[in-house]
Short mmCIF file of C-alpha atoms in Angstrom, two decimals:
data_model
loop_
_atom_site.label_atom_id
_atom_site.label_comp_id
_atom_site.label_asym_id
_atom_site.label_seq_id
_atom_site.Cartn_x
_atom_site.Cartn_y
_atom_site.Cartn_z
CA MET A 64 6.20 81.64 31.37
CA ALA A 65 3.44 79.42 32.48
CA SER A 66 1.24 82.46 33.08
CA MET A 67 1.84 83.63 29.51
CA GLY A 68 0.40 80.35 28.20
CA PHE A 69 3.62 78.58 27.28
CA PRO A 70 3.78 74.95 28.25
CA GLU A 71 6.17 73.68 30.83
CA PRO A 72 9.36 72.16 29.37
CA LEU A 73 8.26 68.68 30.44
CA ASP A 74 4.94 69.13 28.65
CA SER A 75 6.79 70.09 25.48
CA ILE A 76 8.77 66.89 25.61
CA ASN A 77 5.58 64.87 26.08
CA ILE A 78 4.00 66.53 23.03
CA ILE A 79 7.08 65.75 20.97
CA ARG A 80 6.97 62.15 22.17
CA GLU A 81 3.28 61.87 21.34
CA CYS A 82 3.90 63.22 17.85
CA ALA A 83 6.82 60.87 17.38
CA TYR A 84 4.89 57.84 18.61
CA ALA A 85 1.71 58.60 16.68
CA PRO A 86 2.74 56.70 13.51
CA ALA A 87 3.86 53.71 15.57
CA THR A 88 0.61 53.74 17.53
CA ALA A 89 -1.40 53.94 14.34
CA THR A 90 0.60 51.08 12.83
CA LEU A 91 0.12 48.96 15.95
CA CYS A 92 -3.61 49.65 15.95
CA SER A 93 -3.82 48.79 12.27
CA LEU A 94 -1.96 45.54 12.89
CA ILE A 95 -4.28 44.61 15.76
CA ILE A 96 -7.34 45.34 13.63
CA PHE A 97 -5.89 43.33 10.73
CA LEU A 98 -5.15 40.34 12.96
CA TRP A 99 -8.63 40.53 14.49
CA VAL A 100 -10.25 40.57 11.05
CA LEU A 101 -8.02 37.69 9.93
CA HIS A 102 -8.96 35.73 13.04
CA ARG A 103 -12.67 36.38 12.51
CA PHE A 104 -12.36 35.29 8.88
CA SER A 105 -10.54 32.14 9.94
CA VAL A 106 -13.15 31.36 12.58
CA LYS A 107 -15.95 32.03 10.09
CA ARG A 108 -14.24 29.74 7.54
CA LYS A 109 -13.81 26.98 10.14
CA ASN A 110 -17.44 27.36 11.18
CA THR A 111 -18.42 27.01 7.53
CA LEU A 112 -16.32 23.87 7.11
CA GLY A 113 -17.03 22.38 10.52
CA SER A 114 -16.22 23.96 13.84
CA ARG A 115 -14.36 21.17 15.57
CA LEU A 116 -11.53 18.77 15.10
CA PRO A 117 -12.15 15.04 15.56
CA ARG A 118 -11.68 13.72 19.08
CA GLY A 119 -8.58 11.83 20.03
CA PRO A 120 -6.37 10.79 22.94
CA PHE A 121 -4.12 13.22 24.81
CA ALA A 122 -0.95 13.94 22.85
CA TRP A 123 2.32 14.29 24.72
CA PRO A 124 4.78 17.07 23.84
CA ILE A 125 7.23 16.18 21.06
CA ILE A 126 6.19 12.52 20.65
CA GLY A 127 2.44 13.10 20.47
CA ASN A 128 0.74 9.68 20.38
CA LEU A 129 3.68 7.71 18.98
CA ASN A 130 4.04 5.96 22.35
CA GLN A 131 0.62 4.37 21.82
CA LEU A 132 1.73 2.52 18.67
CA LYS A 133 3.32 -0.71 19.76
CA ARG A 134 4.08 -4.03 18.07
CA LEU A 135 0.87 -4.19 16.01
CA PRO A 136 -0.23 -0.60 15.24
CA HIS A 137 -3.35 -1.65 13.28
CA ARG A 138 -4.67 -3.41 16.39
CA ASP A 139 -3.61 -0.56 18.72
CA LEU A 140 -5.39 2.00 16.55
CA HIS A 141 -8.47 -0.21 16.35
CA GLU A 142 -8.69 -0.26 20.16
CA LEU A 143 -8.38 3.54 20.28
CA SER A 144 -11.14 3.91 17.70
CA LYS A 145 -13.51 1.97 19.97
CA LYS A 146 -13.18 4.85 22.45
CA TYR A 147 -12.90 7.86 20.16
CA GLY A 148 -15.00 6.81 17.19
CA PRO A 149 -14.57 5.98 13.48
CA ILE A 150 -12.83 9.30 12.79
CA MET A 151 -10.11 10.21 15.26
CA MET A 152 -7.38 12.85 15.46
CA LEU A 153 -3.89 11.89 16.58
CA LYS A 154 -0.55 13.67 16.78
CA LEU A 155 2.20 11.38 15.57
CA GLY A 156 5.18 13.39 16.66
CA SER A 157 4.40 16.82 15.22
CA VAL A 158 2.22 15.42 12.42
CA ARG A 159 -1.54 15.94 12.65
CA THR A 160 -3.04 12.59 11.65
CA VAL A 161 -6.64 11.56 11.01
CA LEU A 162 -7.42 7.88 11.57
CA VAL A 163 -10.47 6.40 9.84
CA SER A 164 -11.85 3.03 10.96
CA SER A 165 -15.27 2.65 9.34
CA SER A 166 -16.57 1.98 5.85
CA ALA A 167 -18.77 5.09 5.83
CA MET A 168 -15.96 7.42 6.87
CA ALA A 169 -13.51 5.79 4.45
CA LYS A 170 -15.99 6.49 1.66
CA GLU A 171 -16.27 10.13 2.75
CA PHE A 172 -12.51 10.62 2.61
CA LEU A 173 -11.59 8.42 -0.36
CA LYS A 174 -14.59 9.04 -2.62
CA THR A 175 -16.50 12.19 -1.66
CA HIS A 176 -13.31 14.12 -0.82
CA ASP A 177 -10.95 11.97 -2.88
CA LYS A 178 -9.36 14.90 -4.70
CA VAL A 179 -8.47 16.69 -1.46
CA PHE A 180 -6.83 13.57 0.01
CA ALA A 181 -5.14 12.28 -3.16
CA SER A 182 -1.65 13.41 -2.18
CA ARG A 183 1.10 11.63 -0.27
CA PRO A 184 3.16 13.18 2.53
CA VAL A 185 6.84 13.83 1.91
CA SER A 186 8.82 11.02 3.54
CA ALA A 187 12.23 9.42 3.70
CA VAL A 188 10.80 6.41 1.87
CA GLY A 189 9.76 8.57 -1.07
CA LYS A 190 13.17 10.22 -1.11
CA TYR A 191 15.45 7.21 -0.74
CA ILE A 192 13.32 4.29 -1.99
CA GLY A 193 11.06 6.11 -4.48
CA TYR A 194 13.87 7.76 -6.46
CA ASN A 195 13.18 11.13 -4.83
CA SER A 196 9.43 10.67 -5.44
CA LYS A 197 9.80 9.77 -9.11
CA ASP A 198 7.78 6.58 -8.62
CA LEU A 199 4.02 6.12 -8.52
CA ILE A 200 3.40 5.01 -4.94
CA PHE A 201 5.02 7.76 -2.87
CA VAL A 202 4.89 10.75 -5.22
CA PRO A 203 2.68 13.66 -4.01
CA HIS A 204 -0.41 14.54 -6.04
CA GLY A 205 0.16 16.77 -9.05
CA ALA A 206 0.81 16.81 -12.78
CA TYR A 207 3.69 14.34 -12.50
CA TRP A 208 1.60 11.85 -10.53
CA ARG A 209 -1.28 12.12 -13.02
CA HIS A 210 1.15 11.47 -15.85
CA MET A 211 2.63 8.39 -14.16
CA ARG A 212 -0.77 7.04 -13.12
CA LYS A 213 -2.05 7.30 -16.68
CA LEU A 214 1.08 5.55 -17.91
CA CYS A 215 0.59 2.60 -15.55
CA VAL A 216 -3.17 2.23 -15.96
CA VAL A 217 -3.38 2.81 -19.72
CA GLU A 218 -0.14 1.24 -20.94
CA LEU A 219 1.23 -1.21 -18.37
CA LEU A 220 -1.68 -2.71 -16.43
CA ASN A 221 -4.63 -2.65 -18.80
CA THR A 222 -6.72 -5.80 -19.26
CA LYS A 223 -5.07 -6.76 -22.55
CA ARG A 224 -1.57 -6.40 -21.09
CA ILE A 225 -2.44 -8.43 -18.01
CA ASP A 226 -3.89 -11.22 -20.15
CA SER A 227 -0.80 -11.20 -22.38
CA PHE A 228 1.22 -12.51 -19.42
CA ARG A 229 -1.24 -15.30 -18.61
CA CYS A 230 1.14 -17.98 -19.88
CA VAL A 231 3.91 -16.66 -17.65
CA ARG A 232 1.76 -17.04 -14.54
CA GLU A 233 0.50 -20.48 -15.53
CA GLN A 234 3.97 -21.79 -16.42
CA GLU A 235 5.55 -20.53 -13.21
CA MET A 236 2.70 -22.01 -11.16
CA LEU A 237 3.16 -25.47 -12.68
CA LEU A 238 6.91 -25.23 -12.04
CA THR A 239 6.11 -24.34 -8.43
CA VAL A 240 3.74 -27.31 -8.05
CA ARG A 241 6.42 -29.67 -9.42
CA SER A 242 9.09 -28.16 -7.18
CA MET A 243 6.87 -28.49 -4.09
CA TRP A 244 6.26 -32.17 -4.83
CA GLU A 245 9.94 -32.88 -5.35
CA MET A 246 11.08 -30.96 -2.27
CA SER A 247 8.54 -32.80 -0.13
CA GLY A 248 10.17 -36.07 -1.13
CA LYS A 249 6.93 -36.87 -2.96
CA GLY A 250 4.83 -36.31 0.11
CA GLY A 251 7.21 -37.47 2.83
CA LYS A 252 8.26 -34.08 4.21
CA LEU A 253 6.84 -30.68 5.07
CA VAL A 254 7.45 -27.89 2.58
CA ASN A 255 7.84 -24.20 3.35
CA LEU A 256 4.84 -22.59 1.66
CA THR A 257 5.92 -19.11 2.76
CA MET A 258 9.16 -19.51 0.82
CA PHE A 259 7.38 -20.94 -2.23
CA PHE A 260 4.81 -18.13 -2.37
CA SER A 261 7.55 -15.52 -2.19
CA SER A 262 9.68 -17.22 -4.85
CA PHE A 263 6.70 -17.75 -7.16
CA SER A 264 5.53 -14.12 -6.90
CA GLN A 265 9.01 -12.80 -7.59
CA ALA A 266 9.66 -15.19 -10.48
CA VAL A 267 6.40 -14.16 -12.17
CA MET A 268 6.96 -10.45 -11.70
CA TRP A 269 10.59 -10.68 -12.84
CA ARG A 270 9.52 -12.35 -16.11
CA ILE A 271 6.73 -9.81 -16.65
CA LEU A 272 9.10 -6.92 -16.08
CA SER A 273 12.25 -8.18 -17.77
CA GLY A 274 11.25 -11.11 -19.98
CA THR A 275 13.93 -13.30 -18.37
CA LYS A 276 13.67 -16.30 -16.08
CA ILE A 277 15.39 -16.39 -12.72
CA SER A 278 15.06 -18.75 -9.79
CA PHE A 279 14.53 -17.12 -6.42
CA HIS A 280 15.21 -20.37 -4.63
CA GLY A 281 18.60 -22.00 -5.05
CA ASP A 282 20.06 -19.45 -7.47
CA ALA A 283 22.63 -17.12 -5.86
CA HIS A 284 21.57 -14.06 -7.86
CA GLY A 285 17.90 -14.70 -7.20
CA GLU A 286 18.51 -15.27 -3.49
CA GLU A 287 20.40 -11.98 -3.26
CA ILE A 288 17.52 -10.08 -4.89
CA LYS A 289 15.10 -11.80 -2.50
CA LYS A 290 17.14 -10.53 0.47
CA MET A 291 17.05 -7.01 -0.97
CA VAL A 292 13.27 -7.12 -1.30
CA SER A 293 12.95 -8.32 2.31
CA GLU A 294 15.10 -5.41 3.45
CA VAL A 295 13.05 -2.93 1.41
CA THR A 296 9.81 -4.12 3.00
CA ALA A 297 11.42 -3.98 6.44
CA VAL A 298 12.56 -0.36 6.15
CA VAL A 299 9.40 0.82 4.38
CA GLY A 300 7.27 -0.74 7.10
CA SER A 301 9.25 0.72 10.00
CA ILE A 302 8.23 3.90 11.85
CA ASN A 303 10.94 6.41 10.94
CA ILE A 304 11.14 9.00 13.73
CA GLY A 305 12.49 11.63 11.31
CA ASP A 306 9.21 11.57 9.35
CA PHE A 307 7.26 12.53 12.46
CA ILE A 308 9.74 14.68 14.40
CA PRO A 309 11.55 16.50 11.57
CA TYR A 310 14.18 18.25 13.67
CA LEU A 311 15.47 14.83 14.73
CA GLY A 312 15.55 13.55 11.16
CA TRP A 313 19.12 14.63 10.44
CA GLN A 314 20.39 12.40 13.25
CA ASP A 315 18.81 9.21 11.81
CA LEU A 316 18.57 7.84 15.34
CA GLN A 317 17.30 4.43 14.24
CA GLY A 318 19.61 4.07 11.25
CA VAL A 319 16.55 3.59 9.01
CA GLU A 320 17.59 6.15 6.40
CA ARG A 321 21.07 4.65 6.20
CA ARG A 322 19.49 1.25 5.52
CA MET A 323 17.17 2.80 2.91
CA LYS A 324 20.10 4.32 1.03
CA LYS A 325 22.06 1.07 1.12
CA VAL A 326 19.28 -1.21 -0.11
CA HIS A 327 18.18 1.34 -2.70
CA ASN A 328 21.69 1.47 -4.16
CA SER A 329 21.81 -2.33 -4.33
CA MET A 330 18.42 -2.64 -6.04
CA ASP A 331 19.24 0.26 -8.35
CA GLN A 332 22.30 -1.59 -9.63
CA VAL A 333 20.20 -4.68 -10.40
CA ILE A 334 17.48 -2.68 -12.17
CA SER A 335 19.96 -0.50 -14.06
CA LYS A 336 21.73 -3.58 -15.37
CA ILE A 337 18.55 -5.19 -16.71
CA ILE A 338 17.49 -1.91 -18.35
CA GLU A 339 20.91 -1.56 -20.00
CA GLU A 340 20.60 -5.11 -21.33
CA HIS A 341 17.25 -4.20 -22.87
CA GLN A 342 18.70 -1.04 -24.41
CA GLN A 343 21.58 -3.04 -25.88
CA ARG A 344 19.16 -5.58 -27.33
CA ARG A 345 17.09 -2.81 -28.88
CA ARG A 346 20.19 -1.30 -30.49
CA GLU A 347 21.23 -4.64 -31.93
CA PHE A 348 17.87 -6.01 -33.07
CA HIS A 349 15.58 -2.97 -33.01
CA LYS A 350 12.07 -4.30 -33.84
CA GLU A 351 13.18 -7.32 -35.83
CA HIS A 352 12.87 -9.77 -32.94
CA GLU A 353 9.42 -11.24 -32.42
CA GLN A 354 9.71 -11.85 -28.68
CA GLN A 355 6.70 -10.71 -26.65
CA PRO A 356 7.50 -7.26 -25.21
CA ASP A 357 7.91 -7.14 -21.45
CA ILE A 358 7.19 -4.13 -19.23
CA ILE A 359 10.68 -2.68 -19.63
CA ASP A 360 10.34 -2.96 -23.42
CA VAL A 361 7.09 -1.01 -23.24
CA LEU A 362 8.63 1.66 -21.03
CA LEU A 363 11.68 2.07 -23.26
CA GLU A 364 9.40 2.35 -26.28
CA MET A 365 7.56 5.17 -24.54
CA GLU A 366 10.77 6.93 -23.57
CA SER A 367 10.97 8.47 -27.04
CA LEU A 368 7.30 9.39 -27.42
CA ASP A 369 6.29 13.04 -27.33
CA GLY A 370 2.92 12.57 -25.68
CA MET A 371 4.18 10.72 -22.60
CA PRO A 372 7.91 11.33 -22.20
CA ILE A 373 9.61 9.43 -19.39
CA THR A 374 13.22 9.28 -18.25
CA LYS A 375 15.45 6.41 -17.22
CA GLU A 376 14.90 7.41 -13.58
CA ASN A 377 11.14 7.12 -14.11
CA ILE A 378 11.58 3.67 -15.63
CA LYS A 379 13.71 2.47 -12.74
CA ALA A 380 11.22 3.84 -10.21
CA ILE A 381 8.27 2.09 -11.88
CA VAL A 382 10.15 -1.21 -12.14
CA PHE A 383 11.15 -0.91 -8.47
CA ASP A 384 7.54 -0.24 -7.43
CA MET A 385 6.07 -3.08 -9.45
CA PHE A 386 8.63 -5.66 -8.36
CA VAL A 387 8.53 -4.94 -4.64
CA ALA A 388 4.87 -3.96 -4.17
CA GLY A 389 3.62 -6.54 -6.66
CA THR A 390 5.35 -9.47 -4.98
CA GLU A 391 5.21 -8.90 -1.23
CA THR A 392 1.49 -8.14 -1.11
CA THR A 393 0.59 -11.16 -3.23
CA SER A 394 2.77 -13.64 -1.35
CA THR A 395 1.53 -12.40 2.05
CA THR A 396 -2.12 -12.79 1.01
CA LEU A 397 -1.48 -16.30 -0.37
CA GLU A 398 0.20 -17.25 2.90
CA TRP A 399 -2.88 -16.25 4.92
CA ALA A 400 -5.27 -17.87 2.44
CA MET A 401 -3.51 -21.24 2.68
CA SER A 402 -3.37 -20.90 6.46
CA GLU A 403 -7.15 -20.64 6.59
CA ILE A 404 -7.63 -23.44 4.05
CA LEU A 405 -5.43 -25.69 6.20
CA ARG A 406 -7.41 -24.76 9.31
CA ASN A 407 -10.72 -25.37 7.53
CA PRO A 408 -10.67 -28.71 5.64
CA SER A 409 -14.29 -28.21 4.58
CA VAL A 410 -13.22 -25.13 2.62
CA ALA A 411 -10.57 -27.15 0.75
CA LYS A 412 -13.16 -29.85 0.04
CA LYS A 413 -15.65 -27.36 -1.45
CA MET A 414 -12.91 -25.84 -3.58
CA GLN A 415 -11.87 -29.25 -4.91
CA GLU A 416 -15.44 -30.21 -5.77
CA GLU A 417 -15.98 -26.97 -7.66
CA ILE A 418 -12.66 -27.20 -9.50
CA GLU A 419 -13.31 -30.81 -10.57
CA SER A 420 -16.74 -29.85 -11.87
CA VAL A 421 -15.00 -27.38 -14.19
CA VAL A 422 -11.72 -29.06 -15.23
CA GLY A 423 -12.03 -32.69 -14.10
CA ARG A 424 -9.02 -34.59 -12.70
CA GLU A 425 -6.97 -34.92 -15.87
CA ARG A 426 -5.60 -31.41 -16.36
CA ALA A 427 -4.38 -28.33 -14.56
CA VAL A 428 -6.45 -25.24 -13.86
CA SER A 429 -5.96 -22.33 -16.26
CA GLU A 430 -6.74 -18.69 -15.60
CA ARG A 431 -9.63 -18.86 -18.04
CA ASP A 432 -11.29 -21.47 -15.82
CA ILE A 433 -11.40 -19.15 -12.81
CA GLY A 434 -14.48 -17.28 -14.03
CA SER A 435 -16.46 -20.51 -13.60
CA MET A 436 -15.22 -21.06 -10.03
CA GLU A 437 -17.32 -18.84 -7.78
CA TYR A 438 -16.36 -20.52 -4.51
CA VAL A 439 -12.63 -20.26 -5.26
CA GLN A 440 -13.12 -16.55 -5.86
CA CYS A 441 -15.03 -16.29 -2.58
CA VAL A 442 -12.08 -17.83 -0.73
CA VAL A 443 -9.83 -15.10 -2.11
CA LYS A 444 -12.33 -12.37 -1.17
CA GLU A 445 -12.71 -13.72 2.36
CA THR A 446 -8.93 -13.77 2.74
CA LEU A 447 -8.68 -10.18 1.55
CA ARG A 448 -11.39 -9.19 4.04
CA LEU A 449 -9.70 -10.74 7.07
CA TYR A 450 -6.09 -10.22 6.02
CA PRO A 451 -5.63 -7.13 3.84
CA ALA A 452 -2.00 -7.10 2.74
CA LEU A 453 -1.75 -3.50 3.95
CA PRO A 454 -3.75 -3.37 7.21
CA LEU A 455 -3.14 0.38 7.34
CA LEU A 456 -3.42 1.90 3.88
CA LEU A 457 -0.46 4.01 2.83
CA PRO A 458 -0.90 7.54 4.24
CA HIS A 459 -2.69 10.25 2.28
CA GLU A 460 -2.30 14.00 2.86
CA SER A 461 -4.91 16.75 2.47
CA THR A 462 -4.10 19.57 0.05
CA GLN A 463 -6.57 22.07 1.56
CA ASP A 464 -8.90 22.66 4.50
CA CYS A 465 -12.12 20.68 4.30
CA ALA A 466 -15.03 19.39 6.37
CA VAL A 467 -15.69 15.66 6.67
CA GLY A 468 -18.38 14.12 8.84
CA GLY A 469 -19.02 17.47 10.52
CA TYR A 470 -15.36 17.86 11.51
CA PHE A 471 -12.82 20.42 10.38
CA ILE A 472 -9.77 18.79 8.76
CA PRO A 473 -6.93 21.29 8.26
CA GLU A 474 -4.72 21.40 5.21
CA ARG A 475 -1.71 19.05 5.27
CA SER A 476 -3.36 16.66 7.69
CA ARG A 477 -2.23 13.08 7.24
CA LEU A 478 -4.90 10.42 6.66
CA ILE A 479 -4.57 6.77 7.64
CA VAL A 480 -7.35 4.28 6.88
CA ASN A 481 -7.47 1.13 9.01
CA ALA A 482 -8.50 -1.42 6.37
CA TRP A 483 -7.93 -4.24 8.85
CA ALA A 484 -10.56 -2.80 11.22
CA ILE A 485 -13.09 -2.18 8.44
CA GLY A 486 -12.87 -5.78 7.24
CA ARG A 487 -13.65 -7.00 10.78
CA ASP A 488 -16.39 -4.49 11.61
CA PRO A 489 -19.29 -6.38 13.28
CA SER A 490 -21.76 -3.79 11.98
CA LEU A 491 -20.83 -4.84 8.43
CA TRP A 492 -20.05 -8.53 8.78
CA GLU A 493 -21.82 -11.37 10.57
CA ASP A 494 -19.32 -13.39 12.62
CA PRO A 495 -16.55 -11.05 11.42
CA LEU A 496 -13.68 -13.09 12.89
CA GLU A 497 -14.80 -16.34 11.27
CA PHE A 498 -13.41 -17.47 7.90
CA LYS A 499 -16.60 -17.99 5.86
CA PRO A 500 -16.11 -17.75 2.08
CA GLU A 501 -19.77 -18.62 1.54
CA ARG A 502 -20.75 -15.17 2.82
CA PHE A 503 -19.87 -13.91 -0.68
CA MET A 504 -21.71 -16.63 -2.62
CA GLY A 505 -24.42 -15.23 -4.88
CA LYS A 506 -23.29 -11.67 -4.23
CA LYS A 507 -21.73 -9.54 -6.94
CA VAL A 508 -18.89 -8.14 -4.85
CA ASP A 509 -16.02 -6.90 -7.02
CA VAL A 510 -13.26 -5.59 -4.77
CA VAL A 511 -11.12 -4.72 -7.80
CA ARG A 512 -13.46 -2.72 -10.04
CA ASP A 513 -16.39 -1.54 -7.86
CA LYS A 514 -15.50 2.05 -6.97
CA ASP A 515 -18.46 2.35 -4.56
CA TYR A 516 -17.66 -0.70 -2.43
CA PHE A 517 -16.00 0.27 0.86
CA ASP A 518 -16.93 -2.62 3.16
CA MET A 519 -13.42 -3.97 2.59
CA LEU A 520 -10.42 -2.17 1.12
CA PRO A 521 -7.71 -4.69 0.23
CA PHE A 522 -6.46 -2.55 -2.66
CA GLY A 523 -7.17 0.92 -1.29
CA ALA A 524 -9.66 3.19 -3.03
CA GLY A 525 -10.00 6.38 -5.03
CA ARG A 526 -7.26 7.98 -7.06
CA ARG A 527 -4.61 6.20 -4.99
CA GLY A 528 -6.12 2.74 -5.32
CA CYS A 529 -3.71 0.00 -6.35
CA PRO A 530 -3.32 -0.03 -10.17
CA GLY A 531 -2.13 -3.64 -10.05
CA ALA A 532 -5.21 -5.00 -8.25
CA ALA A 533 -6.59 -6.89 -11.25
CA MET A 534 -3.35 -8.78 -11.86
CA ALA A 535 -2.95 -9.60 -8.17
CA ASP A 536 -6.51 -10.92 -8.01
CA VAL A 537 -6.21 -13.27 -10.99
CA THR A 538 -2.82 -14.52 -9.75
CA MET A 539 -4.10 -15.39 -6.27
CA ASN A 540 -7.12 -17.26 -7.65
CA LEU A 541 -4.91 -19.32 -9.96
CA VAL A 542 -2.40 -20.25 -7.25
CA LEU A 543 -4.95 -21.37 -4.67
CA ALA A 544 -7.01 -23.32 -7.20
CA GLN A 545 -3.91 -25.12 -8.48
CA LEU A 546 -2.62 -26.05 -5.03
CA VAL A 547 -5.87 -27.56 -3.74
CA HIS A 548 -6.49 -29.22 -7.12
CA TYR A 549 -3.17 -31.08 -7.19
CA PHE A 550 -2.68 -31.81 -3.48
CA GLU A 551 -4.33 -32.75 -0.22
CA TRP A 552 -2.58 -30.72 2.48
CA SER A 553 -1.85 -31.49 6.12
CA VAL A 554 0.00 -29.80 8.98
CA GLU A 555 1.59 -30.97 12.20
CA GLY A 556 -0.14 -29.62 15.30
CA ASP A 557 -2.04 -26.35 15.52
CA LEU A 558 -1.17 -23.45 13.25
CA ASP A 559 0.32 -20.32 14.81
CA MET A 560 -1.84 -17.52 13.36
CA THR A 561 -0.02 -14.56 14.91
CA GLU A 562 1.26 -11.79 12.65
CA VAL A 563 4.10 -9.28 12.53
CA PHE A 564 3.62 -5.70 11.39
CA GLY A 565 5.37 -4.07 8.47
CA VAL A 566 4.39 -2.52 5.16
CA THR A 567 2.56 -5.86 4.84
CA THR A 568 1.52 -8.04 7.77
CA PRO A 569 2.81 -11.58 7.23
CA ARG A 570 2.64 -14.55 9.57
CA SER A 571 5.10 -14.41 12.46
CA VAL A 572 6.32 -17.92 11.56
CA HIS A 573 6.64 -19.57 8.17
CA LEU A 574 3.80 -21.76 6.96
CA LEU A 575 4.81 -25.43 6.73
CA ALA A 576 2.58 -28.15 5.28
CA ARG A 577 2.82 -31.61 3.72
CA PRO A 578 1.38 -32.25 0.23
CA ALA A 579 -0.20 -35.53 -0.89
CA LEU A 580 -0.80 -35.89 -4.63
CA ARG A 581 -4.51 -36.28 -5.45
CA LEU A 582 -4.35 -36.24 -9.27
CA PRO A 583 -3.03 -39.07 -11.47
CA THR A 584 0.19 -37.19 -12.28
CA CYS A 585 2.21 -34.18 -11.17
CA PRO A 586 3.12 -31.61 -13.86
#
């Protein structure tokens, strides 16, 4: 048969196999070609954007660089940046994270590429504390965030609204001054300034939000709310392993998510009750009462508007954000400011001389006096430089691939800006570790409104900058001016200036000082 030209049986089988495998071979070849083209396109795109990732330390399997973040992460990351540069790539668990530690790089990310990095990563905090990301702080970038941002900036925290609560801040400050004097036994004992700053900040914000007075020192209800706020800041400032190693998240190994749920439920009950009281008042009196509207009144009024509809969940989330974020950051900054004033008597003396040149010794300072007190404002700025309330700005997340500083930054990379390191950068600041308010004298540095100023970032920057910065700034100036105007302050021994890390970075020990009345009368 072979001589007649017929193939051997085995050859026939091979031909059949070849015919059968031909489509599979063609498909495989097509797939290889497709993957090669895709790879070349990806490489070309990366080369267009920037061919390399930022440098960074070796990342261990599973944990990445989490083991390098210890008790004070802002300081740990600052030390790493000295080796790897102002833009550094880390792996926090499985999360690709870009750390920025210089003014120039912060400006690149938060101004030049602001839109790309305007989002927030999904987190347990956003889910359990932020009403499933219905708030303003933790919600990812998108139409909902733009809507909420506009609501806060245009309706709740505009200049006119902030000024409308001026009397609230001034009244609560005078009450605080009187309470300090009485609790000191009229100068005989030390007073806990840490406690007073916290109580003052919460009392002011509670009145602004709800229109009602409550004492956060000595009142059982107020003390309970204060404990809740402390717990919120503790869990928000903790490193939740589930956010960085997702497949371990369901186990809640640290119990952080359980604590988040518990404190959220407690705060939600408090906020829900005050909103219901407002709704009841509106039903009974409608617009007949002439009481100044508080923030909840404004939000409820907007609930029925077509242009900016909001729900009760939105209202609760905004109130939660404003009360917690607007009190802890302010009280922490005041604590550090007074610490430096106590350590530097010459600073207190210069403040007193300036204040007396404006208001004399017969009356209290008002907010409208602050514009004439340049040195007082410089003290606040210098405090914000050395002690930003958030040493590490809340994390951003990129929404697409981009190139920054010649580096390729992939989509969904997390961005952390070390504001603490920027404020102490020796290339920007002479004697960066020294408290020198006069460095700002004669300079038009506006850390609240200047969108191009990145040499210090106490309120963040870009689309995610703090919308409450203006109110925080005027409050801090008033408090410090009033305290050094009414009292001479003294401490026992040397001050412990160590800090503890959290969502804010307060002193590790409470600030205690003794007041001595320097004006004819106490309010």
